[in-house]
Amino acid sequence: MAVGEIITCTSAEDLFRRAEDLQRKGIQTEFVARNTMKVVRVDQK
């Protein structure tokens, strides 16, 4: 994943689940629209 990448999900539940999974991997996101989020930071591990 790269900073600025847009991720679209099928539902709000899917969006929240995906955001949590990405956060565990060190990828920070922000919500930008309905069922859509953007990668804002990727931590190197």
CSV table of N, CA and C in Angstrom, one decimal:
chain,number,residue,atom,x,y,z
A,1,MET,N,0.8,-1.2,0.0
A,1,MET,CA,0.0,0.0,0.0
A,1,MET,C,0.9,1.2,0.0
A,2,ALA,N,0.4,2.3,-0.7
A,2,ALA,CA,1.1,3.5,-0.7
A,2,ALA,C,0.3,4.7,-0.2
A,3,VAL,N,0.9,5.7,0.4
A,3,VAL,CA,0.2,6.8,0.9
A,3,VAL,C,-0.5,7.5,-0.3
A,4,GLY,N,-1.8,7.8,0.0
A,4,GLY,CA,-2.7,8.4,-1.0
A,4,GLY,C,-3.6,7.4,-1.7
A,5,GLU,N,-3.3,6.1,-1.5
A,5,GLU,CA,-4.1,5.1,-2.1
A,5,GLU,C,-5.5,5.1,-1.6
A,6,ILE,N,-6.5,5.0,-2.5
A,6,ILE,CA,-7.9,5.1,-2.1
A,6,ILE,C,-8.4,3.6,-2.0
A,7,ILE,N,-9.1,3.3,-0.9
A,7,ILE,CA,-9.7,1.9,-0.7
A,7,ILE,C,-11.2,2.1,-0.7
A,8,THR,N,-11.9,1.3,-1.5
A,8,THR,CA,-13.3,1.3,-1.5
A,8,THR,C,-13.8,0.0,-1.0
A,9,CYS,N,-14.8,0.0,-0.1
A,9,CYS,CA,-15.4,-1.2,0.5
A,9,CYS,C,-16.8,-1.3,0.1
A,10,THR,N,-17.4,-2.5,0.3
A,10,THR,CA,-18.8,-2.7,-0.1
A,10,THR,C,-19.8,-2.2,0.9
A,11,SER,N,-19.4,-2.1,2.2
A,11,SER,CA,-20.4,-1.7,3.2
A,11,SER,C,-19.6,-1.0,4.3
A,12,ALA,N,-20.3,-0.3,5.2
A,12,ALA,CA,-19.7,0.3,6.4
A,12,ALA,C,-19.0,-0.7,7.3
A,13,GLU,N,-19.6,-1.8,7.5
A,13,GLU,CA,-19.1,-2.9,8.3
A,13,GLU,C,-17.7,-3.4,7.7
A,14,ASP,N,-17.7,-3.6,6.4
A,14,ASP,CA,-16.5,-4.0,5.7
A,14,ASP,C,-15.4,-2.9,5.8
A,15,LEU,N,-15.8,-1.7,5.7
A,15,LEU,CA,-14.9,-0.6,5.9
A,15,LEU,C,-14.2,-0.5,7.2
A,16,PHE,N,-15.0,-0.7,8.3
A,16,PHE,CA,-14.4,-0.7,9.6
A,16,PHE,C,-13.5,-1.9,9.9
A,17,ARG,N,-13.9,-3.0,9.4
A,17,ARG,CA,-13.1,-4.2,9.5
A,17,ARG,C,-11.8,-4.1,8.8
A,18,ARG,N,-11.8,-3.6,7.6
A,18,ARG,CA,-10.6,-3.4,6.8
A,18,ARG,C,-9.7,-2.4,7.5
A,19,ALA,N,-10.3,-1.3,8.0
A,19,ALA,CA,-9.4,-0.3,8.7
A,19,ALA,C,-8.7,-0.9,9.9
A,20,GLU,N,-9.4,-1.7,10.6
A,20,GLU,CA,-8.8,-2.3,11.8
A,20,GLU,C,-7.7,-3.3,11.4
A,21,ASP,N,-7.9,-4.1,10.3
A,21,ASP,CA,-6.9,-5.0,9.9
A,21,ASP,C,-5.7,-4.2,9.4
A,22,LEU,N,-5.9,-3.1,8.7
A,22,LEU,CA,-4.8,-2.3,8.2
A,22,LEU,C,-4.0,-1.7,9.3
A,23,GLN,N,-4.7,-1.2,10.3
A,23,GLN,CA,-4.1,-0.6,11.5
A,23,GLN,C,-3.1,-1.6,12.2
A,24,ARG,N,-3.6,-2.8,12.3
A,24,ARG,CA,-2.7,-3.8,12.9
A,24,ARG,C,-1.4,-4.1,12.1
A,25,LYS,N,-1.5,-3.8,10.8
A,25,LYS,CA,-0.3,-4.0,10.0
A,25,LYS,C,0.5,-2.7,9.9
A,26,GLY,N,0.1,-1.7,10.6
A,26,GLY,CA,0.9,-0.4,10.6
A,26,GLY,C,0.5,0.6,9.5
A,27,ILE,N,-0.7,0.4,9.0
A,27,ILE,CA,-1.2,1.3,7.9
A,27,ILE,C,-2.3,2.1,8.5
A,28,GLN,N,-2.1,3.4,8.5
A,28,GLN,CA,-3.1,4.4,9.0
A,28,GLN,C,-4.0,4.9,7.9
A,29,THR,N,-5.3,4.9,8.1
A,29,THR,CA,-6.2,5.4,7.1
A,29,THR,C,-7.1,6.5,7.6
A,30,GLU,N,-7.7,7.2,6.7
A,30,GLU,CA,-8.8,8.2,7.1
A,30,GLU,C,-10.0,8.0,6.2
A,31,PHE,N,-11.1,8.2,6.8
A,31,PHE,CA,-12.3,8.1,6.0
A,31,PHE,C,-12.5,9.4,5.1
A,32,VAL,N,-12.8,9.2,3.8
A,32,VAL,CA,-13.0,10.3,2.9
A,32,VAL,C,-14.4,10.4,2.3
A,33,ALA,N,-15.1,9.3,2.3
A,33,ALA,CA,-16.5,9.4,1.7
A,33,ALA,C,-17.2,8.1,2.1
A,34,ARG,N,-18.4,7.9,1.7
A,34,ARG,CA,-19.1,6.7,2.0
A,34,ARG,C,-18.4,5.5,1.5
A,35,ASN,N,-18.1,4.6,2.5
A,35,ASN,CA,-17.4,3.3,2.2
A,35,ASN,C,-16.1,3.5,1.5
A,36,THR,N,-15.4,4.6,1.8
A,36,THR,CA,-14.1,4.9,1.1
A,36,THR,C,-13.2,5.5,2.1
A,37,MET,N,-11.9,5.0,2.1
A,37,MET,CA,-10.9,5.5,3.0
A,37,MET,C,-9.6,5.7,2.2
A,38,LYS,N,-8.7,6.5,2.7
A,38,LYS,CA,-7.4,6.8,2.0
A,38,LYS,C,-6.3,6.5,3.0
A,39,VAL,N,-5.2,5.9,2.4
A,39,VAL,CA,-4.0,5.6,3.2
A,39,VAL,C,-3.3,6.9,3.5
A,40,VAL,N,-3.0,7.2,4.8
A,40,VAL,CA,-2.3,8.4,5.1
A,40,VAL,C,-0.9,8.2,5.7
A,41,ARG,N,-0.6,7.0,6.1
A,41,ARG,CA,0.7,6.7,6.7
A,41,ARG,C,0.9,5.2,6.6
A,42,VAL,N,2.1,4.8,6.3
A,42,VAL,CA,2.5,3.4,6.3
A,42,VAL,C,3.8,3.3,7.1
A,43,ASP,N,3.7,2.6,8.3
A,43,ASP,CA,4.8,2.4,9.2
A,43,ASP,C,5.6,1.3,8.7
A,44,GLN,N,6.9,1.5,8.6
A,44,GLN,CA,7.9,0.4,8.2
A,44,GLN,C,8.2,-0.5,9.5
A,45,LYS,N,8.0,-1.8,9.3
A,45,LYS,CA,8.3,-2.7,10.5
A,45,LYS,C,9.5,-3.5,10.1
